[in-house]
Short mmCIF file of C-alpha atoms in Angstrom, two decimals:
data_model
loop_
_atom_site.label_atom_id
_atom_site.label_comp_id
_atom_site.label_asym_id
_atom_site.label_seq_id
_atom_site.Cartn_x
_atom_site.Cartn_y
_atom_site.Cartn_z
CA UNK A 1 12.98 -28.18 -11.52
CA UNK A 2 15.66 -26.93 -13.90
CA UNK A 3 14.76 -29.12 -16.36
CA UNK A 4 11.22 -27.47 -16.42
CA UNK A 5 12.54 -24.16 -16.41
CA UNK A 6 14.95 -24.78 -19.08
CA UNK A 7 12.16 -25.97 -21.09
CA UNK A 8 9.72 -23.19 -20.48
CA UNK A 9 12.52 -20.77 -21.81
CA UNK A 10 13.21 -23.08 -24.70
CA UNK A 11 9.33 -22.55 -25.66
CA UNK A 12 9.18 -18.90 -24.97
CA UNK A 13 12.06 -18.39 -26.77
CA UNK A 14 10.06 -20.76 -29.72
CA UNK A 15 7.03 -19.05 -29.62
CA UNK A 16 8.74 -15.42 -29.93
CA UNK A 17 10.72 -16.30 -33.29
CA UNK A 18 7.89 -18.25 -34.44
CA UNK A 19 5.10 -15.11 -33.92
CA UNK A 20 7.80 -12.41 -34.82
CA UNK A 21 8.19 -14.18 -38.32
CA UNK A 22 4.58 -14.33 -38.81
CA UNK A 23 3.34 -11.21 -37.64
CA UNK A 24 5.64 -8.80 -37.93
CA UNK A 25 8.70 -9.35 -40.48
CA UNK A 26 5.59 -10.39 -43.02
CA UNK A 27 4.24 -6.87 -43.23
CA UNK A 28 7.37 -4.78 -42.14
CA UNK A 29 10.48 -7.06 -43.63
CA UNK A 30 11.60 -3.80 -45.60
CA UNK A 31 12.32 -1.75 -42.47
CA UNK A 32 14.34 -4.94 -40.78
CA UNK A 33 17.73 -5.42 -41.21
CA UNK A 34 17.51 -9.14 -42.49
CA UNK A 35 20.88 -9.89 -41.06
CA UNK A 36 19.15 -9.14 -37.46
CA UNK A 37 16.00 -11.22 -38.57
CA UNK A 38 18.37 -14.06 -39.10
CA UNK A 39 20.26 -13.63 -35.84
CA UNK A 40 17.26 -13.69 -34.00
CA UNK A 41 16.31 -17.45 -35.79
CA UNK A 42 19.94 -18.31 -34.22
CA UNK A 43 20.88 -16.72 -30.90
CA UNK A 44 19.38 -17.65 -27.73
CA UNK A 45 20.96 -15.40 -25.90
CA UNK A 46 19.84 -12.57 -27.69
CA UNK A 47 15.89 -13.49 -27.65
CA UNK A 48 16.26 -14.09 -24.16
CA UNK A 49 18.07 -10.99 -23.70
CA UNK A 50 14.64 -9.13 -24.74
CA UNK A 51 12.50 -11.90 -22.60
CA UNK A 52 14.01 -10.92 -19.19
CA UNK A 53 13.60 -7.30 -19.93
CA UNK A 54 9.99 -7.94 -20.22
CA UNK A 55 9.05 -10.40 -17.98
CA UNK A 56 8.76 -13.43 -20.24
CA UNK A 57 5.67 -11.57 -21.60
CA UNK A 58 5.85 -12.62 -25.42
CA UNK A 59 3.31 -9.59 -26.97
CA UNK A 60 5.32 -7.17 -24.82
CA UNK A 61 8.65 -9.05 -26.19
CA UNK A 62 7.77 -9.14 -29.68
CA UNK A 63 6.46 -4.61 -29.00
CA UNK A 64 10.26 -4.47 -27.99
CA UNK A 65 11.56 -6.67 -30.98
CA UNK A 66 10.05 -4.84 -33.48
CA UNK A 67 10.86 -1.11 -32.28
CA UNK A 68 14.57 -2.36 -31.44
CA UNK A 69 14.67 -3.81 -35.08
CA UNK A 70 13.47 -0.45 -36.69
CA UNK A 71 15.73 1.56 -34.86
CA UNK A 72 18.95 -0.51 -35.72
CA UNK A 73 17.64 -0.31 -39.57
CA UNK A 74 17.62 3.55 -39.32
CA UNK A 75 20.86 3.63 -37.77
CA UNK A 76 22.58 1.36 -40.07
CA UNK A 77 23.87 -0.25 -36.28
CA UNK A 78 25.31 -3.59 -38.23
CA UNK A 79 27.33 -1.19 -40.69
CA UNK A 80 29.05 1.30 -38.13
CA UNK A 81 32.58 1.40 -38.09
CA UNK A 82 35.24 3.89 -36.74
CA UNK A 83 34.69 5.18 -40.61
CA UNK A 84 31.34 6.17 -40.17
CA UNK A 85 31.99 8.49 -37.09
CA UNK A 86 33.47 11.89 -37.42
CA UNK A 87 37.34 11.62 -36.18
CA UNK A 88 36.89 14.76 -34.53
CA UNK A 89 34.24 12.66 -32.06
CA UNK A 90 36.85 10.47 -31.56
CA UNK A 91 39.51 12.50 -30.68
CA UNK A 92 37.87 14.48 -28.05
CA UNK A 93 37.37 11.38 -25.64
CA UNK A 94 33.63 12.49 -24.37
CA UNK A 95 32.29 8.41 -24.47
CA UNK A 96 34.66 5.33 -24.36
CA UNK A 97 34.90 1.94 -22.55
CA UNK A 98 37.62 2.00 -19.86
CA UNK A 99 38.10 -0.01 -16.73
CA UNK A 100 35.90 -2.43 -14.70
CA UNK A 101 33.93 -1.61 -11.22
CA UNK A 102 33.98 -3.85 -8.22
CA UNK A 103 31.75 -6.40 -9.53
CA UNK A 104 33.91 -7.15 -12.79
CA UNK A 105 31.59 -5.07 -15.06
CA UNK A 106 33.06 -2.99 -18.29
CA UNK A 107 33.08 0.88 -17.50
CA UNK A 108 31.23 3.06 -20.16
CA UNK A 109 32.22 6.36 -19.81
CA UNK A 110 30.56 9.59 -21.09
CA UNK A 111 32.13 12.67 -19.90
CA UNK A 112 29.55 15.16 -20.26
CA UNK A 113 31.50 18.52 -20.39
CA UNK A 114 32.85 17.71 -23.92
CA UNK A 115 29.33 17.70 -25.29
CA UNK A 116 27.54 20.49 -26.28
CA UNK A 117 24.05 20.53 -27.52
CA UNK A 118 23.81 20.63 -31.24
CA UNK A 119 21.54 19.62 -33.42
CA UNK A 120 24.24 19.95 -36.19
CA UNK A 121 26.16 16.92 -34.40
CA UNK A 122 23.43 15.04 -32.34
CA UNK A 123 22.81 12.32 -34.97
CA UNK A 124 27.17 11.71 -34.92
CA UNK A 125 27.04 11.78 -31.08
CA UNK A 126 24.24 9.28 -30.87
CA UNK A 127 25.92 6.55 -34.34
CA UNK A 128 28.91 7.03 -31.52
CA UNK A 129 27.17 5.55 -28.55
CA UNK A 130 25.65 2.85 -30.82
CA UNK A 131 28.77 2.48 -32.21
CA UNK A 132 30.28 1.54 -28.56
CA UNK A 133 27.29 -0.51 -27.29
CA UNK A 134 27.18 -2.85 -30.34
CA UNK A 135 31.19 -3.25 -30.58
CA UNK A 136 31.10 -4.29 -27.10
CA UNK A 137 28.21 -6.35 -27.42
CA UNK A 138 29.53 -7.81 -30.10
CA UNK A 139 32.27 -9.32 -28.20
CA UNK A 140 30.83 -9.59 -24.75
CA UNK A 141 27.71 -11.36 -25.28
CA UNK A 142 25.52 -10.79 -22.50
CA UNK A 143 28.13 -8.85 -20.18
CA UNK A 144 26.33 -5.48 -18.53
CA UNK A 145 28.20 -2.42 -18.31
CA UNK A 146 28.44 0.20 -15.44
CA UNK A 147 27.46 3.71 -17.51
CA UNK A 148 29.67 6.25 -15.68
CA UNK A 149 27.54 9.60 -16.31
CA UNK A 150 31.20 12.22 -15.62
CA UNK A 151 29.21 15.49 -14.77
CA UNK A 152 32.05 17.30 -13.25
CA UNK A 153 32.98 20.84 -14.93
CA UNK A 154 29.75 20.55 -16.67
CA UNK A 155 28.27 23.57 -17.84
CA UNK A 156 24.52 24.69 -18.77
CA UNK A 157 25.39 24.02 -22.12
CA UNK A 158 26.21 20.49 -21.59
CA UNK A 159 22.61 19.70 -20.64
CA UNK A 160 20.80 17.90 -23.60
CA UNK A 161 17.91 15.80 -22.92
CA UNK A 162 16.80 14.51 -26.21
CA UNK A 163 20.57 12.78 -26.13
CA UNK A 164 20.18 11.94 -22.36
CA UNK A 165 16.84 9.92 -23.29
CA UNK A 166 18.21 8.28 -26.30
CA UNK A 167 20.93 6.33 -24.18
CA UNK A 168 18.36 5.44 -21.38
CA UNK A 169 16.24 4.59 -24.79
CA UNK A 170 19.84 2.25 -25.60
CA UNK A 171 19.52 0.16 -22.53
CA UNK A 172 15.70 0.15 -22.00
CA UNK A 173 14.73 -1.23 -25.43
CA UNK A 174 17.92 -1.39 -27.91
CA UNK A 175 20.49 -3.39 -25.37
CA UNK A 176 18.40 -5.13 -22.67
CA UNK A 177 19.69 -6.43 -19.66
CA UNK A 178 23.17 -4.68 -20.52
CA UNK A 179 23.07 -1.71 -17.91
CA UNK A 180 24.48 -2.77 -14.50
CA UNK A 181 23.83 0.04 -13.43
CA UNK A 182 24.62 4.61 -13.75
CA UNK A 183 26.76 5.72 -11.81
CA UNK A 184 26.14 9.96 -11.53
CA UNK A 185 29.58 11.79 -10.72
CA UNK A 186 29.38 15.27 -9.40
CA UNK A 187 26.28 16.51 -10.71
CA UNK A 188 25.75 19.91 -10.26
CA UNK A 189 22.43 21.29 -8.70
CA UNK A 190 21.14 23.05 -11.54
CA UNK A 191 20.44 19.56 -13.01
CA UNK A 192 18.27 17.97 -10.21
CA UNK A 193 15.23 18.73 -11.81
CA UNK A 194 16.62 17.58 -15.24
CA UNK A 195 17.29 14.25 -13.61
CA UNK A 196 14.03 14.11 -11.91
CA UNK A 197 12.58 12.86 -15.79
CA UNK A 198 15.51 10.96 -16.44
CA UNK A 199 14.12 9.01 -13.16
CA UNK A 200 10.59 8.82 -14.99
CA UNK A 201 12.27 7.91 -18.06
CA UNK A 202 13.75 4.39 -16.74
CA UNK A 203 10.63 3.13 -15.17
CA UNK A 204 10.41 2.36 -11.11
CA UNK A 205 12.48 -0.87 -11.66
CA UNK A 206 15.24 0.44 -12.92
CA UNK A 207 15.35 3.64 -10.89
CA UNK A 208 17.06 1.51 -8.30
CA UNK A 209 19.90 1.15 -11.00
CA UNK A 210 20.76 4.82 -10.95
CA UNK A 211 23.59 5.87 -8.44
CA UNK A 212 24.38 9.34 -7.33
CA UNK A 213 28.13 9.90 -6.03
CA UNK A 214 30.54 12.02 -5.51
CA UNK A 215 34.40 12.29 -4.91
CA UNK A 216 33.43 10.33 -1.42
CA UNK A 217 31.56 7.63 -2.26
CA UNK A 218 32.32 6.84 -5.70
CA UNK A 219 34.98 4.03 -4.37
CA UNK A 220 31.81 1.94 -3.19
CA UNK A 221 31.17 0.91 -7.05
CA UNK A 222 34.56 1.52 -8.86
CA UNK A 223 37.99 0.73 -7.06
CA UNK A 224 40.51 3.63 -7.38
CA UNK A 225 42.68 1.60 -9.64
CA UNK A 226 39.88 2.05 -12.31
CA UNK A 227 39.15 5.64 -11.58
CA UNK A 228 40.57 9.26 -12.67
CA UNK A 229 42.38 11.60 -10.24
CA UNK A 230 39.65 13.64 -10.35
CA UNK A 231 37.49 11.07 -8.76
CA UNK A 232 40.29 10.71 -5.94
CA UNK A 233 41.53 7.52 -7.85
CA UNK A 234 44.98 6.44 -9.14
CA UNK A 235 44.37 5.30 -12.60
CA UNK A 236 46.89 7.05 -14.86
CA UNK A 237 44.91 6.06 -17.95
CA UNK A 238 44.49 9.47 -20.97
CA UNK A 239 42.36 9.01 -23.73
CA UNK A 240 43.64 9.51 -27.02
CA UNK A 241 42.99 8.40 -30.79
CA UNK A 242 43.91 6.53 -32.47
CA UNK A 243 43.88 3.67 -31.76
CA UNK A 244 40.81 3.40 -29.70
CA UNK A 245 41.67 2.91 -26.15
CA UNK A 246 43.80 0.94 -24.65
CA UNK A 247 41.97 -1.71 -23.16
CA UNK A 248 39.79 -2.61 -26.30
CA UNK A 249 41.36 -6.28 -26.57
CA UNK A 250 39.91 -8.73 -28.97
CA UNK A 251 40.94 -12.04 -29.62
CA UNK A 252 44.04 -12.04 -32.38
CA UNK A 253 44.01 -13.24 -35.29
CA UNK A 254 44.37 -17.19 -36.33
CA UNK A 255 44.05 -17.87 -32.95
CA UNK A 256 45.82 -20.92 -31.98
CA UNK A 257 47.00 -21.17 -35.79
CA UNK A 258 50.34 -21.42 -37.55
CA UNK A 259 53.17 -19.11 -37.23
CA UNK A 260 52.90 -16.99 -40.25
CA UNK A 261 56.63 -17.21 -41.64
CA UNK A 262 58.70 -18.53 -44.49
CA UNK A 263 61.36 -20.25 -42.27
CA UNK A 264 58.33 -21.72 -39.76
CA UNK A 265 59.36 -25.11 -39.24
CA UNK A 266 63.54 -23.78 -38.20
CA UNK A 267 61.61 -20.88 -36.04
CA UNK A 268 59.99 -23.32 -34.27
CA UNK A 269 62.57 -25.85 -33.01
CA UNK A 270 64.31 -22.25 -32.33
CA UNK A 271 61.45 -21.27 -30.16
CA UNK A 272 60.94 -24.93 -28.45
CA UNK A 273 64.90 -24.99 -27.62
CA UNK A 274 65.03 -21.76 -26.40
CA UNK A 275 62.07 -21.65 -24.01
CA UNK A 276 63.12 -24.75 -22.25
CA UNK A 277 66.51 -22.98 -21.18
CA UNK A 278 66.90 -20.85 -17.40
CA UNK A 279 70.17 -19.79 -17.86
CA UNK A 280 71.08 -16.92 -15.77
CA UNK A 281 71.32 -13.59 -17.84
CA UNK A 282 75.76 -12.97 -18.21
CA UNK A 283 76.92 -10.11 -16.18
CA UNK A 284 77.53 -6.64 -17.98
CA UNK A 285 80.93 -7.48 -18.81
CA UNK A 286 81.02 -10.41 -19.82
CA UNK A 287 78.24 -8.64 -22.22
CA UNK A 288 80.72 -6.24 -23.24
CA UNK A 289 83.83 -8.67 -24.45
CA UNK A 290 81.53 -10.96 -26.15
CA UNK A 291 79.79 -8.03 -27.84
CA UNK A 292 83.64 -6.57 -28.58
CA UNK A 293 84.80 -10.00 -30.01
CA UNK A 294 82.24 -10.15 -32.78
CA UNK A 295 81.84 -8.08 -35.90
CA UNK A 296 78.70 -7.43 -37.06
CA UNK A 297 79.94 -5.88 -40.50
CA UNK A 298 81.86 -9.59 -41.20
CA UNK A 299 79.83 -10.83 -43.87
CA UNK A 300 80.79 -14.77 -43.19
CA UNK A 301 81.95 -16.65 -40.60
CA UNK A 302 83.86 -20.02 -39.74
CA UNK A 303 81.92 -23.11 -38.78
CA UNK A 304 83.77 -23.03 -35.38
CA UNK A 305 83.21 -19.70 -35.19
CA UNK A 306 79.69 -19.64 -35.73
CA UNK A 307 78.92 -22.65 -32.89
CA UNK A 308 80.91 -20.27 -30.24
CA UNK A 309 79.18 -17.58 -30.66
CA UNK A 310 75.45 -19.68 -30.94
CA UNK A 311 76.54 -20.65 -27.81
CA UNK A 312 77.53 -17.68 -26.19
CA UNK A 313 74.34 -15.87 -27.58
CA UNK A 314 72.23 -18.92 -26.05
CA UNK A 315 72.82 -17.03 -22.77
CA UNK A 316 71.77 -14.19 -23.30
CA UNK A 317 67.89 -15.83 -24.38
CA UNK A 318 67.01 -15.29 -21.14
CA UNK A 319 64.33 -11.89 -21.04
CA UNK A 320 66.02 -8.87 -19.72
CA UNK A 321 62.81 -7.65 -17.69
CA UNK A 322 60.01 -9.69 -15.98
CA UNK A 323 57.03 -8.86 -14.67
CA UNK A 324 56.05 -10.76 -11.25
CA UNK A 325 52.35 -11.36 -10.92
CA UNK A 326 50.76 -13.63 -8.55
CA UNK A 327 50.19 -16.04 -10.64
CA UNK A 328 52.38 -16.05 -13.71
CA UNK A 329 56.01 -14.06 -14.25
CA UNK A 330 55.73 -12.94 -17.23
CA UNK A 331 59.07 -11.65 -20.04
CA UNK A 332 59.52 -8.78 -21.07
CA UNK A 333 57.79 -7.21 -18.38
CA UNK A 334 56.49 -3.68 -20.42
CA UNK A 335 57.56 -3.87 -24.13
CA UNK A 336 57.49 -6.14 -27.11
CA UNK A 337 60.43 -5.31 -29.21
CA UNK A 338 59.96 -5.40 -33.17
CA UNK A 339 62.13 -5.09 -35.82
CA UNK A 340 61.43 -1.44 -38.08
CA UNK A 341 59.49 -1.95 -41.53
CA UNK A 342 62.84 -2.78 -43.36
CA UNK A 343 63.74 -5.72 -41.02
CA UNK A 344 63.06 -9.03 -42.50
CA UNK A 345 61.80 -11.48 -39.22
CA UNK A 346 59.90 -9.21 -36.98
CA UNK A 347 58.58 -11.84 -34.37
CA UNK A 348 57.96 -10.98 -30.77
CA UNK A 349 58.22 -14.03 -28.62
CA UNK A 350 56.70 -13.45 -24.56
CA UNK A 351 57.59 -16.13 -21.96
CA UNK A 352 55.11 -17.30 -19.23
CA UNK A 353 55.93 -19.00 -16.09
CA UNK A 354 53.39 -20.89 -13.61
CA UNK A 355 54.46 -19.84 -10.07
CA UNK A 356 51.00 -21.44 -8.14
CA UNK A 357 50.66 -24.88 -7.91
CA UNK A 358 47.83 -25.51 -9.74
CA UNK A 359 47.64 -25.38 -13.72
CA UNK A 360 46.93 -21.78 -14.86
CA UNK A 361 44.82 -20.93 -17.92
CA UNK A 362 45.90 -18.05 -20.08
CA UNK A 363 44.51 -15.93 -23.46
CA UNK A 364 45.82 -13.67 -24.83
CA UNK A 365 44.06 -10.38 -26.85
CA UNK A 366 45.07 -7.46 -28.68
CA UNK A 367 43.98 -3.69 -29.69
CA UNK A 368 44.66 -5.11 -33.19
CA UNK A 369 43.66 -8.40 -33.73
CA UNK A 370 43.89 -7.85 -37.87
CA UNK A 371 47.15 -7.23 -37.22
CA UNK A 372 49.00 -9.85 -35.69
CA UNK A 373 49.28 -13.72 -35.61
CA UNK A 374 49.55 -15.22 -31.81
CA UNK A 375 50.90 -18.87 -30.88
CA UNK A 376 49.65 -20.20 -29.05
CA UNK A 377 46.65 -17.26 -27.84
CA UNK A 378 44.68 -19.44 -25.33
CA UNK A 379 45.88 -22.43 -23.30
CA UNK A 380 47.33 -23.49 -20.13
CA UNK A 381 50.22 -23.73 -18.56
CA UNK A 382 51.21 -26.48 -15.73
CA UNK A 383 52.32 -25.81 -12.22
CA UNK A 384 56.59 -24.71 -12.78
CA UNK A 385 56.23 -24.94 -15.99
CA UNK A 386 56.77 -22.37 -18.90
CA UNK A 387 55.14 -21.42 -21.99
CA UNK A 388 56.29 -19.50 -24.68
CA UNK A 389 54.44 -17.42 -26.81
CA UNK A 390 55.42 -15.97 -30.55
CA UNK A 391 53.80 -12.83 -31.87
CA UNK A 392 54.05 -12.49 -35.53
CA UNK A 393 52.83 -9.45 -37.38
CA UNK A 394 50.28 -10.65 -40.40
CA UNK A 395 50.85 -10.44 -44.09
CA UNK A 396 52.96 -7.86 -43.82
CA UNK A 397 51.41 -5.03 -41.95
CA UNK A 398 53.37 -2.47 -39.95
CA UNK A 399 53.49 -2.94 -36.16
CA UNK A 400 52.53 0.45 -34.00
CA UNK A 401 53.83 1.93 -31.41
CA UNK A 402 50.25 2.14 -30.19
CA UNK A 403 49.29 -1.75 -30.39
CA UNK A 404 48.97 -3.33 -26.75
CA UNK A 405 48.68 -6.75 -25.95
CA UNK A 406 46.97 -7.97 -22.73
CA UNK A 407 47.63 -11.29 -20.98
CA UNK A 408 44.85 -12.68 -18.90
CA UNK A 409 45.55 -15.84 -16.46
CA UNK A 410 43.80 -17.52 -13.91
CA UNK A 411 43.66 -20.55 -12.12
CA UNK A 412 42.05 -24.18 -12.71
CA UNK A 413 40.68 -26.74 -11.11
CA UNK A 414 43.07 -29.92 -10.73
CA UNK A 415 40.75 -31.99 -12.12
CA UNK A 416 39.66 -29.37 -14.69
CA UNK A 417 40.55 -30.50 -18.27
CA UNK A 418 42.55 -28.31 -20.76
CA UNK A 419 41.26 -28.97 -24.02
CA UNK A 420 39.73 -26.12 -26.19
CA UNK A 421 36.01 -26.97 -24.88
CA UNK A 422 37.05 -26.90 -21.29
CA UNK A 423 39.27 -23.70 -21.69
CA UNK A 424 35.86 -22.21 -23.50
CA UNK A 425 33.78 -23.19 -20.59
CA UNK A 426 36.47 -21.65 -17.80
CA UNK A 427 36.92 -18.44 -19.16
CA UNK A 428 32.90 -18.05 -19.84
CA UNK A 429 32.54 -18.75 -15.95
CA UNK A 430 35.42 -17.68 -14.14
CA UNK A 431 34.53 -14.75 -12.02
CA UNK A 432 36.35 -11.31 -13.37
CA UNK A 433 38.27 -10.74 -9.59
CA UNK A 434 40.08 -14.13 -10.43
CA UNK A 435 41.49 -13.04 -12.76
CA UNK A 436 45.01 -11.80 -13.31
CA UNK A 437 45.57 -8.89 -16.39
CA UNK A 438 48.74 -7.60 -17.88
CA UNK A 439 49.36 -5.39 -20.51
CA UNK A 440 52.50 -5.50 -22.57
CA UNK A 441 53.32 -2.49 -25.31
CA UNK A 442 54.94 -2.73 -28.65
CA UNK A 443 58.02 -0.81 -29.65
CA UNK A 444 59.52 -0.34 -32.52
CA UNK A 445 63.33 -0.68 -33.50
CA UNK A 446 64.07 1.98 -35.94
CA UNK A 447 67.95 1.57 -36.66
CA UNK A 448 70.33 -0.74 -34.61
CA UNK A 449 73.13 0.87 -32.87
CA UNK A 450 76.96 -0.73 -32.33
CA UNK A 451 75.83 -2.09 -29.02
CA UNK A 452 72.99 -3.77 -30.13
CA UNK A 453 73.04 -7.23 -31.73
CA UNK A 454 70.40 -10.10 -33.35
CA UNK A 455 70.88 -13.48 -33.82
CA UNK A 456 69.18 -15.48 -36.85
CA UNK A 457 70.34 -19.23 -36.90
CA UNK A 458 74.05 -19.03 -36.92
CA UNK A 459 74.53 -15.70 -38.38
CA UNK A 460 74.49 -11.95 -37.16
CA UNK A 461 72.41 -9.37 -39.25
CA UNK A 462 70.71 -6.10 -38.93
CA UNK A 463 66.84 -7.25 -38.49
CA UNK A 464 65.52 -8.30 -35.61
CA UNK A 465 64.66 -11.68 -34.68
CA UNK A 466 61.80 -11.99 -31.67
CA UNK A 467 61.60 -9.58 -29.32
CA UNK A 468 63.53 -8.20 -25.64
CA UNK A 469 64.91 -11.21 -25.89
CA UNK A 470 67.02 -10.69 -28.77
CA UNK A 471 67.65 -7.42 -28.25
CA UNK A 472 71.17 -7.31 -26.42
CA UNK A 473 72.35 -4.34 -25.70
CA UNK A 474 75.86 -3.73 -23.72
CA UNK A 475 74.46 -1.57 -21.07
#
């Protein structure tokens, strides 16, 4: 039976490329964007995508095709960047992605009282939403999103249907099968009737989709973790730009790749040493005399000397904060620490350790994946064990205080392999409340004080060498 169905869909989705080439892109090739008529030749996912949304009805399929195709020609949707959208749009914070409701799904959030109606600004407002949809799209292949329509504080002048109809246009032709659902916060009475042909607009099937809450019931689709104090929830998240928000992670760069340094090989066996060690961190004073007994303006030292205080310093490797989740602890528990833009080594290293019993799998992603080198950024980690991580900034660009790095974990089968295939497979079908999230910020070490000292092989100096780690301070 699911070999039948599988090849049904593997002929619908035939016959759709097959008649879109010949009777459409023939004639109308000039208003395509040729890099979506090739996608289409290639991605299953994405014929399909239109397929479902029209009953596996191939004319009505290929109607959809070719108005979706126009419409991401005339709004140049493959070029958009944060370039081609007024920063004053992105400042304000009126449509983001934040958050998750209770079924795992990606929060879209428009907050309707920072739009106005304006026909100066409508075509800005409406590159932004496409701007959103297709970044997220982009990396989240087939993942719906829960549209949180924000009406509270709206205003009279905050009701614009023609933009209203072009993002129920966004998920009824342009992004099918992406809406989970819209969920309506605190809308106002003076927009029933407006909302009346917004119902008309989505069709009787996806009517059902539409939710109307308010402060009391708005907990049945989003958990208060993910929701603003004005929706009685606890989430202490504030938009701001740049960057763009917090939670945008994306897979780093040279994933799984080399550590991008000139000393990589002695970094390395520095790394693989130090990881293996669970040395307790020294008490305070013993901090202090050690830190008393060694001057950092010496420009040499002894042999002898130089082992001692290796050895001493080999102590203090253990991370100064963890983080205790249920399924990995994780060092430093809130900050990476980086060396300023003078420092020479500016590596971040972040240590994870399996508490469960089983083997957990972890990835790592960044706000900034351009930016930064990760090794290793998605693998596994074996029951007790721990793994450590380096973060290396990339050919020379300047860490921010506004990067974030998130760590996602969750457990594996026992007899689940742990190659890159396998890992692939898990994290495509691991259901979202499995797994475990952290997020880790960057900060920046502009000047280093007395009390504050680095280690690089067997010599002290003023850059910084990994991360909390390394940075000792005396109290």
């Amino acid at each position: 039976m699911a070999e039948c169905q599988a090849q049904n869909k593997a002929k619908l989705i035939s016959d759709v490329r097959r008649r879109f080439e010949a009777e459409y892109v023939t004639d109308k090739s000039d208003k395509y964007d040729l890099r979506d008529v090739e996608r289409l030749q290639h991605d299953d996912n994405w014929v399909e995508s239109y397929l479902c949304w029209r009953h596996n009805v191939v004319d009505e399929t290929l109607k959809m095709l070719d108005e979706s195709f126009q419409w991401r020609k005339e709004m140049s949707v493959n070029d958009l960047t944060e370039a081609s959208i007024p920063r004053w749009l992105l400042e304000i914070g009126g449509i983001y992605l934040h958050g998750y409701d209770k079924e795992g799904n990606k929060l879209f959030w428009i907050r309707v009282k920072y739009h106005i109606k304006d026909q100066k600004t409508i075509m800005d407002k409406k590159k932004l939403i496409a701007f959103w949809l297709e970044r997220y799209a982009k990396r989240e292949n087939g993942k719906p999103v829960t549209v949180m329509f924000d009406l509270s504080e709206t205003g009279i002048n905050s009701i614009d249907m023609d933009f209203v109809r072009f993002i129920i246009n966004c998920f009824k032709v342009y992004y099918p099968k992406y809406l989970s659902k819209m969920v309506i916060f605190d809308m106002p009475w003076i927009m029933n009737a407006a909302f009346k042909i917004v119902k008309s607009w989505l069709g009787p099937e996806a009517v059902s989709l539409l939710k109307f809450t308010s402060k009391n019931d708005v907990q049945d689709y989003v958990s208060v973790e993910y929701l603003p104090l004005h929706m009685g929830g606890t989430d202490p998240f504030k938009y701001s730009y740049p960057p763009l928000v917090d939670d945008d992670f994306q897979t780093p760069l040279c994933e799984n790749g080399p550590i991008a340094s000139e000393d990589e090989a002695s970094s390395k066996e520095d790394i693989e040493s130090d990881g293996k060690e669970t040395l307790e961190t020294i008490p305070n004073e013993e901090q202090t005399a050690l830190l008393k007994k060694v001057n950092i303006n010496e420009p040499t030292f002894k042999a002898e000397e130089n082992e001692k205080v290796d050895s001493k310093m080999k102590a203090f490797k253990k991370p100064l904060s963890v983080f205790k989740g249920p399924l990995l602890h994780i060092s430093p528990a809130e900050e990476l620490y980086f060396g300023s833009t003078e420092s020479e080594e500016k590596k971040a290293l972040i240590t994870l350790t399996n508490v469960t019993k089983n083997i957990v799998a972890f990835k790592v992603r960044t706000t900034a994946p351009e930016k930064y080198r990760v090794k290793p950024s998605n693998s596994s980690c074996d029951p007790g064990a721990s793994v450590d991580i380096v973060v290396s900034p990339h050919g020379g660009l300047t860490v921010s205080a506004q990067d974030r790095f998130l760590i996602m974990a969750a457990e594996m089968e026992q007899s689940s392999g742990t190659g890159p295939a396998e890992l692939t497979q898990f994290w495509k079908e691991v259901p979202r409340n499995k797994v475990m999230e952290h997020r880790l910020r960057c900060h920046i070490v502009e000047s280093i004080k007395p009390t504050t000292l680095t280690l690089k092989h067997h010599a002290f100096n003023m850059s910084d060498k990994t991360s909390e780690e390394l940075y000792l301070q005396q109290y």
